[in-house]
C-alpha cells in the first residue's frame, strides 16, 4: 500500500517526539541528556537522505534535529539554563566524537570477505569538508542561541501560558540562524545563488513545520513527572 511522504513524515514526527516524552518519563533529566547525544548522531546520518515533501526537496534529518531544540527548551523550562547549555555541549561532543571515531574505523583495511566497507565509506567519509564544518558551526551557534533566547523570553513572560511563545520564538529564530550558517558555509561559492536560496527556503520551511508540531509536546513534558525524580 502506497503512503505519501507527507503522511509518513507526520507519523515519523509524532514517533520522534513521542520517544522524547518516553525517555524523559523513564530516565528524567539524564534521559534528555542521552537524547542530545543520540539525536545529533542520528540527525547527521538521516541528513544524507533526500526526499520530496510538500512539493519541496528536503533532507530527512530535520525532524530529529528539531527534537534537539525541544529537548534544550524542556531542560531550560524545568531545570534551568545551565543544564540546557550542558546538553548542547554534550551533543556537540557526541557529534565530533562520532565523526572522529568513524573516520578511524574507515582506515582499517577490510578483509576480502567484507561487504560493509563501501557502505560505511558512503555514509561516513568526509568528502565535503565544508558540509561537515557548516554542520558543526551551525549546531553549536544555533543551539546556544536557542537556550539564550528561550531564557530571555522566560524572564519577560514567565507564566506557563506563554510557554508556547518561549518554545516557538526561540526555536524559529535559532533555526533561521542555523539554516543561514549551514547554507552559507556549505554552499556559497560552490552552487548558483538561486539554488542556494531554494535549499535555504525549503530547509527552513520544513524546520518551521517541525517547530510548530513540537508545541504540544513541550506542554506534555512540562507536566510529566519522571520515574524516580
Coordinates of C-alpha atoms in Angstrom, one line a residue:
X1 CA 0.0 0.0 0.0
X2 CA 1.4 3.3 -1.1
X3 CA 1.7 6.0 1.6
X4 CA 2.6 9.6 0.6
X5 CA 5.8 11.0 2.1
X6 CA 3.8 13.8 3.8
X7 CA 1.8 11.2 5.8
X8 CA 4.9 9.2 6.7
X9 CA 6.6 12.5 7.7
X10 CA 3.8 13.5 10.1
X11 CA 3.7 10.0 11.7
X12 CA 7.5 10.0 11.9
X13 CA 7.5 13.3 13.6
X14 CA 5.0 12.0 16.2
X15 CA 7.2 9.0 16.7
X16 CA 10.3 11.1 17.3
X17 CA 8.5 13.5 19.7
X18 CA 6.8 10.5 21.5
X19 CA 10.2 8.9 22.1
X20 CA 11.5 12.1 23.7
X21 CA 8.5 12.0 26.0
X22 CA 9.2 8.4 26.8
X23 CA 12.9 8.8 27.5
X24 CA 12.1 11.7 29.8
X25 CA 9.4 9.8 31.7
X26 CA 11.7 6.8 32.2
X27 CA 15.0 8.5 32.9
X28 CA 14.3 12.1 33.6
X29 CA 16.9 14.7 33.0
X30 CA 19.5 12.0 32.3
X31 CA 17.3 10.8 29.5
X32 CA 17.2 14.2 27.9
X33 CA 21.0 14.4 28.0
X34 CA 21.2 11.0 26.4
X35 CA 18.8 12.1 23.7
X36 CA 21.0 15.0 22.8
X37 CA 24.0 12.7 22.2
X38 CA 21.9 10.1 20.3
X39 CA 19.9 12.7 18.3
X40 CA 22.9 14.6 17.0
X41 CA 24.4 11.4 15.7
X42 CA 21.2 10.1 14.1
X43 CA 20.3 13.5 12.6
X44 CA 23.6 13.7 10.8
X45 CA 23.0 10.2 9.4
X46 CA 19.5 11.0 8.2
X47 CA 20.5 14.2 6.6
X48 CA 22.2 12.2 3.8
X49 CA 18.8 11.1 2.5
X50 CA 16.9 13.5 0.3
X51 CA 13.1 13.3 -0.1
X52 CA 10.3 15.3 -1.6
X53 CA 7.9 16.9 1.0
X54 CA 5.0 19.3 0.3
X55 CA 6.4 19.8 -3.3
X56 CA 9.8 20.7 -1.9
X57 CA 13.1 18.8 -1.9
X58 CA 14.3 18.4 1.7
X59 CA 16.7 16.3 3.7
X60 CA 15.4 13.8 6.2
X61 CA 17.2 14.8 9.3
X62 CA 15.1 17.9 10.1
X63 CA 12.7 16.1 12.4
X64 CA 15.4 14.5 14.6
X65 CA 17.3 17.8 14.6
X66 CA 14.1 19.6 15.7
X67 CA 13.8 17.3 18.7
X68 CA 17.1 18.6 19.9
X69 CA 15.6 22.1 20.2
X70 CA 12.6 20.6 22.0
X71 CA 15.0 18.9 24.5
X72 CA 17.0 22.1 25.2
X73 CA 13.8 24.1 25.7
X74 CA 12.5 21.4 28.0
X75 CA 15.7 21.5 30.0
X76 CA 15.6 25.3 30.2
X77 CA 12.0 25.2 31.3
X78 CA 12.3 22.6 34.0
X79 CA 15.9 22.6 35.1
X80 CA 17.4 25.9 34.0
X81 CA 19.8 27.5 31.5
X82 CA 22.9 25.7 32.9
X83 CA 21.6 22.2 32.2
X84 CA 20.3 23.3 28.8
X85 CA 23.8 24.6 27.8
X86 CA 25.4 21.4 29.2
X87 CA 23.1 19.3 26.9
X88 CA 24.1 21.4 23.9
X89 CA 27.8 20.9 24.6
X90 CA 27.2 17.2 25.2
X91 CA 25.6 16.9 21.8
X92 CA 28.4 18.8 20.2
X93 CA 31.0 16.5 21.7
X94 CA 29.0 13.5 20.5
X95 CA 28.9 14.9 17.0
X96 CA 32.7 15.4 16.9
X97 CA 33.5 12.1 18.7
X98 CA 31.3 10.0 16.3
X99 CA 32.9 11.7 13.3
X100 CA 36.4 11.1 14.5
X101 CA 35.7 7.5 15.6
X102 CA 34.1 6.6 12.3
X103 CA 37.0 8.2 10.3
X104 CA 39.3 6.0 12.3
X105 CA 37.2 2.9 11.6
X106 CA 37.4 3.6 7.8
X107 CA 41.2 3.5 8.0
X108 CA 41.2 -0.3 8.7
X109 CA 41.8 -2.4 5.6
X110 CA 38.8 -4.6 5.1
X111 CA 39.0 -8.4 4.7
X112 CA 38.4 -9.9 1.3
X113 CA 35.0 -11.2 2.6
X114 CA 33.9 -7.8 4.0
X115 CA 30.9 -6.2 2.4
X116 CA 30.4 -3.3 4.7
X117 CA 33.3 -1.0 3.9
X118 CA 31.9 0.7 0.7
X119 CA 28.6 1.3 2.5
X120 CA 30.4 2.8 5.6
X121 CA 32.5 5.0 3.3
X122 CA 29.4 6.2 1.5
X123 CA 27.9 7.3 4.8
X124 CA 30.8 8.4 6.9
X125 CA 33.6 9.6 4.6
X126 CA 34.2 13.3 4.9
X127 CA 34.0 14.0 1.2
X128 CA 32.6 17.5 1.6
X129 CA 34.6 19.1 4.4
X130 CA 32.6 22.4 4.1
X131 CA 29.4 20.5 4.8
X132 CA 30.9 19.0 7.9
X133 CA 32.3 22.3 9.2
X134 CA 28.9 24.0 8.3
X135 CA 27.0 21.4 10.3
X136 CA 29.3 21.8 13.4
X137 CA 29.3 25.6 13.4
X138 CA 25.5 25.8 12.7
X139 CA 24.8 23.3 15.5
X140 CA 26.8 25.0 18.3
X141 CA 25.8 28.5 17.4
X142 CA 22.1 27.9 16.9
X143 CA 21.7 25.6 19.9
X144 CA 23.3 28.0 22.4
X145 CA 21.3 30.9 20.8
X146 CA 18.1 28.9 21.3
X147 CA 18.9 28.4 25.0
X148 CA 19.7 32.1 25.4
X149 CA 16.6 33.4 23.6
X150 CA 14.3 30.9 25.5
X151 CA 15.6 32.1 28.8
X152 CA 15.4 35.8 27.9
X153 CA 11.7 35.3 26.8
X154 CA 11.1 33.4 30.1
X155 CA 12.4 36.3 32.1
X156 CA 9.8 38.7 30.5
X157 CA 7.0 36.2 30.1
X158 CA 7.4 33.6 32.9
X159 CA 3.8 32.5 33.0
X160 CA 3.0 28.9 31.8
X161 CA 0.5 30.3 29.3
X162 CA 3.4 31.8 27.4
X163 CA 5.4 28.6 27.2
X164 CA 4.4 28.2 23.5
X165 CA 5.9 31.7 22.8
X166 CA 9.2 30.7 24.6
X167 CA 9.3 27.4 22.7
X168 CA 8.4 28.6 19.2
X169 CA 10.0 32.0 19.4
X170 CA 13.4 30.7 20.4
X171 CA 13.3 27.7 18.0
X172 CA 12.2 29.7 15.0
X173 CA 14.8 32.3 15.4
X174 CA 17.6 29.9 16.2
X175 CA 16.6 27.6 13.3
X176 CA 16.8 30.6 11.0
X177 CA 20.4 31.2 12.1
X178 CA 21.2 27.5 11.9
X179 CA 20.0 27.3 8.3
X180 CA 21.7 30.5 7.3
X181 CA 25.1 29.4 8.8
X182 CA 24.9 25.9 7.3
X183 CA 23.9 27.0 3.8
X184 CA 26.5 29.8 3.7
X185 CA 29.4 27.7 4.8
X186 CA 28.5 24.6 2.8
X187 CA 27.3 26.0 -0.5
X188 CA 28.3 29.7 -1.1
X189 CA 30.8 29.8 -3.9
X190 CA 30.0 26.2 -4.9
X191 CA 26.4 26.4 -6.1
X192 CA 24.4 29.0 -8.0
X193 CA 22.8 31.6 -5.8
X194 CA 19.3 30.6 -6.9
X195 CA 19.9 27.0 -6.0
X196 CA 21.3 28.1 -2.6
X197 CA 18.2 30.2 -1.9
X198 CA 15.9 27.3 -2.9
X199 CA 17.8 25.0 -0.4
X200 CA 17.6 27.6 2.3
X201 CA 13.9 28.3 1.8
X202 CA 12.8 24.7 1.7
X203 CA 15.0 23.7 4.6
X204 CA 13.8 26.5 6.8
X205 CA 10.1 26.0 6.0
X206 CA 10.4 22.3 6.9
X207 CA 12.1 23.3 10.2
X208 CA 9.2 25.7 10.9
X209 CA 6.7 22.9 10.5
X210 CA 8.7 20.7 12.9
X211 CA 8.8 23.6 15.4
X212 CA 5.0 24.0 15.2
X213 CA 4.5 20.3 15.6
X214 CA 6.6 20.1 18.8
X215 CA 4.5 22.7 20.6
X216 CA 2.0 20.3 22.3
X217 CA 5.0 18.1 23.4
X218 CA 6.7 20.9 25.4
X219 CA 3.5 21.2 27.4
X220 CA 3.4 17.5 28.0
X221 CA 7.0 17.4 29.1
X222 CA 6.2 20.3 31.5
X223 CA 3.5 18.1 33.2
X224 CA 5.4 14.8 33.2
X225 CA 6.9 13.7 36.5
X226 CA 9.8 11.3 35.6
X227 CA 10.0 8.0 37.4
X228 CA 12.4 8.3 40.3
X229 CA 12.5 12.1 40.5

